[in-house]
CSV table of N, CA and C and ligand atoms in Angstrom, one decimal:
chain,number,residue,atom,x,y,z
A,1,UNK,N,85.5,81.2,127.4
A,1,UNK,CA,85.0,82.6,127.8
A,1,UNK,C,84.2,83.2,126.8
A,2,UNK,N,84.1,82.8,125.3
A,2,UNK,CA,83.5,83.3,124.5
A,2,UNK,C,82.3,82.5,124.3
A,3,UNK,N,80.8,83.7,124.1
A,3,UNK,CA,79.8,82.9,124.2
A,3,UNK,C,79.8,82.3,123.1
A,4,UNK,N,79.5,81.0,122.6
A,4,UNK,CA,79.4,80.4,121.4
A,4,UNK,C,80.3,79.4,121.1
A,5,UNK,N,81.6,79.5,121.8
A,5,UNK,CA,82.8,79.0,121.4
A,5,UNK,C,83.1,77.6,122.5
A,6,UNK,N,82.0,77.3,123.5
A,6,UNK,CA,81.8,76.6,125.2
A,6,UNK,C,82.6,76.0,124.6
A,7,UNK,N,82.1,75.0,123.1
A,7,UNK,CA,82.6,73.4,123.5
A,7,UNK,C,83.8,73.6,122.1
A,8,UNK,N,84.2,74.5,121.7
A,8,UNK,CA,85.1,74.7,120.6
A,8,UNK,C,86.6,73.9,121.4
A,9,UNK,N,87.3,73.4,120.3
A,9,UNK,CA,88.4,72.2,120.5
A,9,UNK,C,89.3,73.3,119.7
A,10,UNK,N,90.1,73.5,120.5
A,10,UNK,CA,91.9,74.7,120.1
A,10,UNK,C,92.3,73.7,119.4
A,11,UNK,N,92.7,73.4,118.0
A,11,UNK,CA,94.1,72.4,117.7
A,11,UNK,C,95.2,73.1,117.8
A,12,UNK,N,95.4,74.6,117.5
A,12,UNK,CA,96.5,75.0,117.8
A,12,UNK,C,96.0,76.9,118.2
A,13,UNK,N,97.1,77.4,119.1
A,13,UNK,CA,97.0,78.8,119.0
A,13,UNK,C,97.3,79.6,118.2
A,14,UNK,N,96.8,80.6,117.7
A,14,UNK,CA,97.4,81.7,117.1
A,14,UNK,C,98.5,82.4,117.3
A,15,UNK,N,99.4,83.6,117.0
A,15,UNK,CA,100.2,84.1,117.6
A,15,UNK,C,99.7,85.5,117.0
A,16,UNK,N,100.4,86.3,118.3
A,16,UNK,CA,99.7,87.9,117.9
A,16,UNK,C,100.4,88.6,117.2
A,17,UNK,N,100.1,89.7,116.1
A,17,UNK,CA,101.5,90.2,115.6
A,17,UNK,C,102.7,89.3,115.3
A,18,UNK,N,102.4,88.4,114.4
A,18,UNK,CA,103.8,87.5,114.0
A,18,UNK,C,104.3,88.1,112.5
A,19,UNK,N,105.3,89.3,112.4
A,19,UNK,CA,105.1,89.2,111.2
A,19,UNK,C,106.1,88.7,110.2
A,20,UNK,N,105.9,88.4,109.2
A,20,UNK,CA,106.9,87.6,108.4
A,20,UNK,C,107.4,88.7,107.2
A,21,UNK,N,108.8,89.4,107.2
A,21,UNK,CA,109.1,90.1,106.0
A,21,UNK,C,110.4,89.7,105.7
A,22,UNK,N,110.5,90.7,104.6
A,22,UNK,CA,111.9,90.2,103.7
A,22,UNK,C,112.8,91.3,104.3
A,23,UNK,N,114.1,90.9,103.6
A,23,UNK,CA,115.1,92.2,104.3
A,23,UNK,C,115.4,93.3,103.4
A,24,UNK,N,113.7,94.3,103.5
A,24,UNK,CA,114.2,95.5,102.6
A,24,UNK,C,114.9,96.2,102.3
A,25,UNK,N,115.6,96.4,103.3
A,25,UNK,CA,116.8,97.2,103.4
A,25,UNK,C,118.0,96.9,102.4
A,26,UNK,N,118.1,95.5,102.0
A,26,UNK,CA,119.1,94.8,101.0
A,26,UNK,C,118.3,94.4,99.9
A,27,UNK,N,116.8,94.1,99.8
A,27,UNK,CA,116.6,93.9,98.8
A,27,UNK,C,115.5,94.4,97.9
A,28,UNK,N,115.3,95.8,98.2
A,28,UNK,CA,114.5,96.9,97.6
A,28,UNK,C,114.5,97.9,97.4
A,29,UNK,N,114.7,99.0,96.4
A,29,UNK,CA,115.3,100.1,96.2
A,29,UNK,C,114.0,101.1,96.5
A,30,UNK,N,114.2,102.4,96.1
A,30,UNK,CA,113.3,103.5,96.6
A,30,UNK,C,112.4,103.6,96.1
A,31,UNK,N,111.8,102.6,95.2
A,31,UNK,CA,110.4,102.6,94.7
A,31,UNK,C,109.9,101.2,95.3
A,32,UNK,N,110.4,100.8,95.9
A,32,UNK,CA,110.1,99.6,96.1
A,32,UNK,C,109.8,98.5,95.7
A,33,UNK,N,110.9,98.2,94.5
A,33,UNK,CA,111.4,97.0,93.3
A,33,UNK,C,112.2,96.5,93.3
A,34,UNK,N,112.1,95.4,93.8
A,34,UNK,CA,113.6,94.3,93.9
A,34,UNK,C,114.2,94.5,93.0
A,35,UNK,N,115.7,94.9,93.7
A,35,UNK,CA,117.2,95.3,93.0
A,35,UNK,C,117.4,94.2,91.7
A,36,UNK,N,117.6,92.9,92.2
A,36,UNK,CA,117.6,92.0,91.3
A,36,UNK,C,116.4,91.4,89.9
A,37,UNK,N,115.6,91.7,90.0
A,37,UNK,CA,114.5,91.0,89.5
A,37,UNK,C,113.4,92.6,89.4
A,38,UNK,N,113.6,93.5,88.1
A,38,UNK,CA,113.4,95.1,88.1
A,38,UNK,C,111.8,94.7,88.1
A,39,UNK,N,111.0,93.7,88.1
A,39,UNK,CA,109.8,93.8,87.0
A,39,UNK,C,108.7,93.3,88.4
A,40,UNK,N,109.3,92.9,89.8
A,40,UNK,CA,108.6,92.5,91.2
A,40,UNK,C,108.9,93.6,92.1
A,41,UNK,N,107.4,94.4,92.5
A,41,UNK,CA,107.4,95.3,93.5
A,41,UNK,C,107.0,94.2,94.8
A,42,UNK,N,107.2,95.4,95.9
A,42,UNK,CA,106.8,95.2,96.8
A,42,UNK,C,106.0,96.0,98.1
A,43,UNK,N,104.9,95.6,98.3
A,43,UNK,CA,104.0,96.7,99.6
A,43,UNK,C,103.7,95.7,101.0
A,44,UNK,N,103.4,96.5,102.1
A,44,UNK,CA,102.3,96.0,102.7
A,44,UNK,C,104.0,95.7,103.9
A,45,UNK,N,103.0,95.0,104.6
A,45,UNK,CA,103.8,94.3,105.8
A,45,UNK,C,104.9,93.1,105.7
A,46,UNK,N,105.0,92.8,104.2
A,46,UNK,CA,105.9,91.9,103.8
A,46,UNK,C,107.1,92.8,103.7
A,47,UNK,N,107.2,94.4,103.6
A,47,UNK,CA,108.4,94.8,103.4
A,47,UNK,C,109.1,95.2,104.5
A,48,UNK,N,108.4,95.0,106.1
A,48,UNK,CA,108.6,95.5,106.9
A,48,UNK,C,107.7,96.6,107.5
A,49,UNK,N,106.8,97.1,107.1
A,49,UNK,CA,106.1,98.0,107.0
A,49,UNK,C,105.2,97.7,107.9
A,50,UNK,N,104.5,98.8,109.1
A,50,UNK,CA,103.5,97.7,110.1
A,50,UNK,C,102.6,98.8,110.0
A,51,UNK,N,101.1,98.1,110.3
A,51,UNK,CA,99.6,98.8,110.3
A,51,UNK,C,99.6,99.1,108.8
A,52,UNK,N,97.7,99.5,109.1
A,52,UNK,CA,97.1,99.5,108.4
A,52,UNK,C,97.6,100.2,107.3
A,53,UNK,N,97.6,102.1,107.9
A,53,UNK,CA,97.9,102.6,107.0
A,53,UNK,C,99.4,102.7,106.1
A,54,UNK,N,99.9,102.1,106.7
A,54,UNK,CA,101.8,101.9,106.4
A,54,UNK,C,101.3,100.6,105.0
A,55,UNK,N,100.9,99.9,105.5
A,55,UNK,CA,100.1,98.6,104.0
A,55,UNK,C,99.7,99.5,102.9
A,56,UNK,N,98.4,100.4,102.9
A,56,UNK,CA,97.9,101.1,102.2
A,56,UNK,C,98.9,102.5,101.2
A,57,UNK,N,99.7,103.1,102.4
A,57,UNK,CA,100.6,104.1,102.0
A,57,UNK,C,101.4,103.0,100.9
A,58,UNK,N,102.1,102.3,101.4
A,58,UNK,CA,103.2,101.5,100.7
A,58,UNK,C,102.7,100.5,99.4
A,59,UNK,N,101.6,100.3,99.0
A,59,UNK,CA,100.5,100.1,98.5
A,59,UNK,C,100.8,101.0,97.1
A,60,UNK,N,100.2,102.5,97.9
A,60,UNK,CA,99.9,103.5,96.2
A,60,UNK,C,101.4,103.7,96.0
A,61,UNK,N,102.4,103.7,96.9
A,61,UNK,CA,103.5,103.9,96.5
A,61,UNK,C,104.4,102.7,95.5
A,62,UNK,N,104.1,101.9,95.5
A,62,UNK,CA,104.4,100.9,94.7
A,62,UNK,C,104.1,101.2,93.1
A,63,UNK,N,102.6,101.1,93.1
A,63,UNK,CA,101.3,101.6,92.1
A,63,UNK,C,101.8,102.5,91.5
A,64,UNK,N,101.7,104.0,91.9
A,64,UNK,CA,102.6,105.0,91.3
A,64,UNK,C,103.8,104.6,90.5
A,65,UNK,N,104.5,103.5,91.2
A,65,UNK,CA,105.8,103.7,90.6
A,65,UNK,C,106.3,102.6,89.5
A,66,UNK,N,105.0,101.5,89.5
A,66,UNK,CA,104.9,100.5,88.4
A,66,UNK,C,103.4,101.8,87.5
A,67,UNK,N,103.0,102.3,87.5
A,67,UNK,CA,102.2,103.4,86.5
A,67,UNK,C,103.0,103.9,85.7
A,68,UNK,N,104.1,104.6,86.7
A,68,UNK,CA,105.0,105.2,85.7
A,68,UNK,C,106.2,104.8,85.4
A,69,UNK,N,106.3,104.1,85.6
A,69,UNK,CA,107.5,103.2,84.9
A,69,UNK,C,106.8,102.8,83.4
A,70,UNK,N,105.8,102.2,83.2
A,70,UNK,CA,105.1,101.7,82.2
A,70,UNK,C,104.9,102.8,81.2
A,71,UNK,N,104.4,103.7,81.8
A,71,UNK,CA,104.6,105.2,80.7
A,71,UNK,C,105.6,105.7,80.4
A,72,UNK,N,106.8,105.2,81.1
A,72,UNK,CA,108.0,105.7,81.1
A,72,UNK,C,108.0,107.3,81.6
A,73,UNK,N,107.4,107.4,82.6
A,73,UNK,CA,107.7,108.8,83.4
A,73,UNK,C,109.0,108.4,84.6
A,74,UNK,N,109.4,110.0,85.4
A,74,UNK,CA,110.1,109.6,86.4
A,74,UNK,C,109.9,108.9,87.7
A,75,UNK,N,110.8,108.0,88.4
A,75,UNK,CA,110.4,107.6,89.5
A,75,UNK,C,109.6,108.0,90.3
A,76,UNK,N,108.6,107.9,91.3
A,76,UNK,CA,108.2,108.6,92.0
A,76,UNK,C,108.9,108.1,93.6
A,77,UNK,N,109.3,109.2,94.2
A,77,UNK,CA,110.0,108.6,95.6
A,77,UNK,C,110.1,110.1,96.5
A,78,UNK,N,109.3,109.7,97.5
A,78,UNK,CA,109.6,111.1,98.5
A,78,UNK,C,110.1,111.1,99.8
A,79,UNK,N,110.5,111.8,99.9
A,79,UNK,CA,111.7,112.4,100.9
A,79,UNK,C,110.9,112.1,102.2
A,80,UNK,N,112.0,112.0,103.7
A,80,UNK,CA,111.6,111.7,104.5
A,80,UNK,C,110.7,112.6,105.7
A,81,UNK,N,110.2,113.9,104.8
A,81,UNK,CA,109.9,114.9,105.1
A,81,UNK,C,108.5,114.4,105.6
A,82,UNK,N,108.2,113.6,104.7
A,82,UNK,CA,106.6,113.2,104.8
A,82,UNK,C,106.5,111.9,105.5
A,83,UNK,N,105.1,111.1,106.2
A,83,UNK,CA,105.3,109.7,107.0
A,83,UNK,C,105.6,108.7,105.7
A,84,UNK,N,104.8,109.0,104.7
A,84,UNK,CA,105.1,107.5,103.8
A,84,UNK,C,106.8,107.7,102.9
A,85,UNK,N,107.2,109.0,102.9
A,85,UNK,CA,108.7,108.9,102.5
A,85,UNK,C,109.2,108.4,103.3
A,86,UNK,N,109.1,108.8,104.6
A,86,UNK,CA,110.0,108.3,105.9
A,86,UNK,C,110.1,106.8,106.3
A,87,UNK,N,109.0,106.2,105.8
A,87,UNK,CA,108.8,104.5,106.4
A,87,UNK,C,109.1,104.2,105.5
A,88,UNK,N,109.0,104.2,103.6
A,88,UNK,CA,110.0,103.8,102.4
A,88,UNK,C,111.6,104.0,103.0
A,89,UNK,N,111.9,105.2,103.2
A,89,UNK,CA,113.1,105.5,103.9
A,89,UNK,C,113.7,104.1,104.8
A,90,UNK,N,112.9,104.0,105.8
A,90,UNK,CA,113.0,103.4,106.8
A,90,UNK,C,113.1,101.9,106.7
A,91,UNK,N,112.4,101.5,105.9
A,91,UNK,CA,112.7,100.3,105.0
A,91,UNK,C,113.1,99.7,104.1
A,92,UNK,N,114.2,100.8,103.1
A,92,UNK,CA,114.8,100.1,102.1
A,92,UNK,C,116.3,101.1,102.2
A,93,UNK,N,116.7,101.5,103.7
A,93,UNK,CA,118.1,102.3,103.8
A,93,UNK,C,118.7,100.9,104.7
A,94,UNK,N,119.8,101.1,104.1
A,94,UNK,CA,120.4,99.3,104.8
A,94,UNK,C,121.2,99.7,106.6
A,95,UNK,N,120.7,98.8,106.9
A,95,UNK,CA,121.0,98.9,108.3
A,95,UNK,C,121.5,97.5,108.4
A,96,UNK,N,121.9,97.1,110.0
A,96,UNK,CA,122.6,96.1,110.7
A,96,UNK,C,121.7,95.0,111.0
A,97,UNK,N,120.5,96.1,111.8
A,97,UNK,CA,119.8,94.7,112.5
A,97,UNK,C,118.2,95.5,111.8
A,98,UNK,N,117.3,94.9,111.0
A,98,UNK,CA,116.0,95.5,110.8
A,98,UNK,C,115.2,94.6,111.2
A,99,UNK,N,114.3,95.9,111.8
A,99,UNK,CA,112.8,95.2,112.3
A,99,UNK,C,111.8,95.9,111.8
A,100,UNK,N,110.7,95.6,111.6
A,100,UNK,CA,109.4,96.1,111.4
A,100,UNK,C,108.9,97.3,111.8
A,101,UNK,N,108.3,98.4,111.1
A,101,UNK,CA,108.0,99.7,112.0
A,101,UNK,C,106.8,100.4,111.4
A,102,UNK,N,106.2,100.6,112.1
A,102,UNK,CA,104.7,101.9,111.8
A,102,UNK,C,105.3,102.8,111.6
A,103,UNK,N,104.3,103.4,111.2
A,103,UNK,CA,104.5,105.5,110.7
A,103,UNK,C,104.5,105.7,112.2
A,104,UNK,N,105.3,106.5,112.2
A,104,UNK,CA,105.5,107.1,113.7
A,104,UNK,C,106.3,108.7,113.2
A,105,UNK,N,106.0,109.8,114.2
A,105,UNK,CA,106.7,111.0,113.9
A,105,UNK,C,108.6,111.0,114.4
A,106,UNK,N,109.0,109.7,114.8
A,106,UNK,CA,110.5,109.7,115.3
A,106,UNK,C,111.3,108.6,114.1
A,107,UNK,N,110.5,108.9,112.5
A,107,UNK,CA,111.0,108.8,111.6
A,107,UNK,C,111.7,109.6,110.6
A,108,UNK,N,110.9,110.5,110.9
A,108,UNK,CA,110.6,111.4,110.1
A,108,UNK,C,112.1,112.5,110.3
A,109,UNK,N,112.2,113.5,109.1
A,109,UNK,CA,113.2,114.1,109.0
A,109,UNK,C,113.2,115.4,110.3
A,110,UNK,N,114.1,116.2,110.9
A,110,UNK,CA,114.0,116.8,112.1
A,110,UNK,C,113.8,118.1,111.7
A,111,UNK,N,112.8,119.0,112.1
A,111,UNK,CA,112.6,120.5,112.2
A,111,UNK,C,113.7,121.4,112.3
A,112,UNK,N,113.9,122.3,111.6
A,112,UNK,CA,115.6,123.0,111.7
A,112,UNK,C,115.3,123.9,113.1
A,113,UNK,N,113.9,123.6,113.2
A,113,UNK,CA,114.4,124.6,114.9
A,113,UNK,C,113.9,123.4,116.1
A,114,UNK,N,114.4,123.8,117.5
A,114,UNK,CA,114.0,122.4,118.5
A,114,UNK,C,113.0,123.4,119.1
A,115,UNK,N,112.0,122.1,119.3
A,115,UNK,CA,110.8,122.4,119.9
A,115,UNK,C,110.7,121.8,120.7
A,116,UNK,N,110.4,121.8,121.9
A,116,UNK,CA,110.3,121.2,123.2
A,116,UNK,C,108.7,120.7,123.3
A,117,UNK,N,107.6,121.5,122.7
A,117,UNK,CA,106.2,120.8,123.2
A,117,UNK,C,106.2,120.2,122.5
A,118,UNK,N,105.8,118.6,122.7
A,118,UNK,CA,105.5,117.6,121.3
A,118,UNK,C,104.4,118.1,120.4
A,119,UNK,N,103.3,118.3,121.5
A,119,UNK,CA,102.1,118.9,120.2
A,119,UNK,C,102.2,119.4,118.9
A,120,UNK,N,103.6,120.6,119.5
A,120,UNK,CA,103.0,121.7,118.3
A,120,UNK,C,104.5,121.1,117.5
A,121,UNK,N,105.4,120.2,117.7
A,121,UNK,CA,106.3,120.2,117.3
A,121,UNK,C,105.6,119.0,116.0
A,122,UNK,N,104.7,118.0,116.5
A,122,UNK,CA,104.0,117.5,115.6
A,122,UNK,C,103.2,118.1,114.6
A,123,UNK,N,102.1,118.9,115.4
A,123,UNK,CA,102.1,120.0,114.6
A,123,UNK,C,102.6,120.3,113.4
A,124,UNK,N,103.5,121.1,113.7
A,124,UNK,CA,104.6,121.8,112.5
A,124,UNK,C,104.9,120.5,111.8
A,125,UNK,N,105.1,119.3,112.2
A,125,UNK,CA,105.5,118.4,110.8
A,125,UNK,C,105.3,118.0,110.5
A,126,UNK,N,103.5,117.9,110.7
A,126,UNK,CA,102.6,117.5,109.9
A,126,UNK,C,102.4,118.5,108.8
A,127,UNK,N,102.3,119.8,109.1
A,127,UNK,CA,102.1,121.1,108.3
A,127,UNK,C,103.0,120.7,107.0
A,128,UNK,N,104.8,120.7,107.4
A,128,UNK,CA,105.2,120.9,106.6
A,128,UNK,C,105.0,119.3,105.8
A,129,UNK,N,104.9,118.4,106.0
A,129,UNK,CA,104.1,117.4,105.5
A,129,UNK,C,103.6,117.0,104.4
A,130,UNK,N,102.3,118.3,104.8
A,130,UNK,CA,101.8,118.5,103.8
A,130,UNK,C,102.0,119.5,102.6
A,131,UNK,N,102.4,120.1,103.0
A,131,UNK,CA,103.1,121.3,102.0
A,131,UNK,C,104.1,120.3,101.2
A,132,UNK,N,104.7,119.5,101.4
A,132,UNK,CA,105.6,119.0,100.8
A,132,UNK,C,104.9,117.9,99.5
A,133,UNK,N,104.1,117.5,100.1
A,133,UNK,CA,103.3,116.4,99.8
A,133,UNK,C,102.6,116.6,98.3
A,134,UNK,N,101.7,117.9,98.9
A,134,UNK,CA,100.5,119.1,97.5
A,134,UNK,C,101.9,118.9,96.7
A,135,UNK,N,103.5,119.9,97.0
A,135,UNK,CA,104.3,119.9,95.8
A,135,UNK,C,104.7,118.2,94.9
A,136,UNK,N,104.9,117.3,95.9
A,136,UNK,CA,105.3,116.4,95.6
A,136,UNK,C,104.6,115.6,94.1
A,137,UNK,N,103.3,116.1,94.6
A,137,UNK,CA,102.1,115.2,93.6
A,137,UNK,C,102.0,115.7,92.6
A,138,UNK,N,102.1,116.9,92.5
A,138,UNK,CA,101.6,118.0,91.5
A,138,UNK,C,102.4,117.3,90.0
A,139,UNK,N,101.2,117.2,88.9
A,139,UNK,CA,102.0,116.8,88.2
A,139,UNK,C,102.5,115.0,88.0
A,140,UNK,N,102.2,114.2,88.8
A,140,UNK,CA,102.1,113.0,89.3
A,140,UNK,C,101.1,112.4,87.9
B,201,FAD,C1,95.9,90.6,115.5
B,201,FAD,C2,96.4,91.8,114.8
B,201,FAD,C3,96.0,93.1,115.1
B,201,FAD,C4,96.3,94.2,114.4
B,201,FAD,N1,95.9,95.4,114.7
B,201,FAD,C5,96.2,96.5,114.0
B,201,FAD,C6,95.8,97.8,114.4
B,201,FAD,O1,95.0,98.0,115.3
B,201,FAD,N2,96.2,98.9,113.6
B,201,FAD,C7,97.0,98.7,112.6
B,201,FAD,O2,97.3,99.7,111.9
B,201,FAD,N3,97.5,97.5,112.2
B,201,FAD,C8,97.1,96.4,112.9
B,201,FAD,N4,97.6,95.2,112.6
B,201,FAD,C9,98.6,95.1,111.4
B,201,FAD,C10,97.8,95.1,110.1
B,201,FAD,O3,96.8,94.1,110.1
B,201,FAD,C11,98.8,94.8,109.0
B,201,FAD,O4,99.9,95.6,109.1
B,201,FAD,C12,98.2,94.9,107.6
B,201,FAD,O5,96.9,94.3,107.6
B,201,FAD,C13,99.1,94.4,106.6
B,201,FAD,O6,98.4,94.5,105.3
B,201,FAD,P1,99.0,93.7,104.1
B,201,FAD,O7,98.1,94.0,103.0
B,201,FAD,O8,100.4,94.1,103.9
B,201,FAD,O9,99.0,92.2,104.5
B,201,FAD,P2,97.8,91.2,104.8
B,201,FAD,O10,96.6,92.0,105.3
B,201,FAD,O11,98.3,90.1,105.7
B,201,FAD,O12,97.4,90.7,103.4
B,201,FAD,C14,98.2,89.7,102.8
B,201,FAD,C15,97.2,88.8,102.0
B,201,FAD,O13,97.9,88.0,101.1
B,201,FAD,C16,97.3,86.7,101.2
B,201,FAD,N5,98.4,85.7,100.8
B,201,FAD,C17,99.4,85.2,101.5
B,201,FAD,N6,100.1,84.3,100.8
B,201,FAD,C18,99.5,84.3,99.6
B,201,FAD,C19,99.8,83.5,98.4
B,201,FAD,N7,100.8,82.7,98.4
B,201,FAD,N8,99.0,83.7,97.4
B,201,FAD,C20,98.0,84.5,97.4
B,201,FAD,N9,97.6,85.3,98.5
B,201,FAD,C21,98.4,85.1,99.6
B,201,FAD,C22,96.8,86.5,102.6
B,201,FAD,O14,95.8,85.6,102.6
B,201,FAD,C23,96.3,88.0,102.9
B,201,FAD,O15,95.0,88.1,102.5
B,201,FAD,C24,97.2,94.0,113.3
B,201,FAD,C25,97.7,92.8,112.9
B,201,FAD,C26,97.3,91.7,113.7
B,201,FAD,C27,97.8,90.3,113.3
C-alpha cells in the first residue's frame, strides 16, 4: 500500500508501542537513582515513563539531580502538585502491579475544592502548577 515499498520483502513485523521498562517503583528513588548502585540515574521510557514529553521532563529531572549532587547541593524532587512531580511520583511510589503512564491530569495531586467542569478544573491545576513550579526552581 505504500508507494515505493510495491516489491519490499517483510522479514519480520514491528510491534506498536512495545515498551520495555524496569520496575521503578522498587528500584528508583525520588531523584531517580537506583537505590542500589547511588552513581546510575535513570529517564525516559525505560523508567516507565510514556511520551515524548514525560522522556524529556524525566530527562532534566535526572540532570538536575546528578548537577547537584556533584556540587553537593540539595536534592531536587517535586511534589505531585506539578505533571513532572506527579509521573516521578507515579513511577518510583511502590505499587502491586506497574505499568507505564503519560503525564495525564488524573495523576496529579486533587484541588481542595471539587469542581465538576473539567476545563476549568484543569485549568486551576495547571495554574497552581505553575505557581508551584516558579517557587520550586527558584534558586535551583
Ligand atoms: C510508534 C510509536 C509512536 C509514538 N507516538 C508518540 C506520540 O505521538 N506522542 C508521544 O508523546 N509519544 C509517542 N511515542 C512514545 C515516545 O516515542 C517515547 O515515549 C519516547 O521517544 C521515549 O524516549 P526515550 O528517550 O526514553 O527512549 P527512546 O526514544 O527509545 O531512546 C532510547 C535510545 O537508546 C538507544 N539505545 C538502546 N539501547 C542502547 C544501548 N545498549 N546502547 C546505546 N544506545 C542504546 C536507542 O537506539 C534509542 O535511540 C510513540 C512511540 C512509538 C513506538
Amino acid at each position: 500500500m505504500i508507494p515505493g515499498l510495491e516489491n519490499a520483502e517483510f522479514i519480520r513485523y514491528g510491534v506498536m508501542h512495545r515498551n520495555t521498562f524496569i520496575n521503578s517503583t522498587k528500584l528508583l528513588d525520588k531523584t531517580l537513582r537506583l537505590k542500589n548502585k547511588d552513581n546510575i540515574y535513570f529517564a525516559g521510557q525505560i523508567t516507565g515513563g510514556e511520551g515524548y514529553v514525560t522522556a524529556i521532563a524525566t530527562g532534566m529531572y535526572a540532570a538536575m539531580n546528578i548537577a547537584n549532587r556533584l556540587e553537593n547541593k540539595k536534592e531536587f524532587i517535586l511534589e505531585d502538585i506539578s505533571e513532572i512531580g506527579a509521573i516521578v511520583n507515579y513511577i518510583t511510589e511502590e505499587k502491586k502491579k506497574f505499568q507505564p503512564m503519560g503525564a495525564n491530569f488524573g495523576i496529579i495531586k486533587s484541588l481542595d475544592e471539587n469542581i465538576r467542569d473539567k476545563k476549568e478544573k484543569y485549568r486551576k491545576l495547571s495554574e497552581r502548577a505553575i505557581e508551584y513550579l516558579k517557587k520550586s526552581i527558584k534558586g535551583v
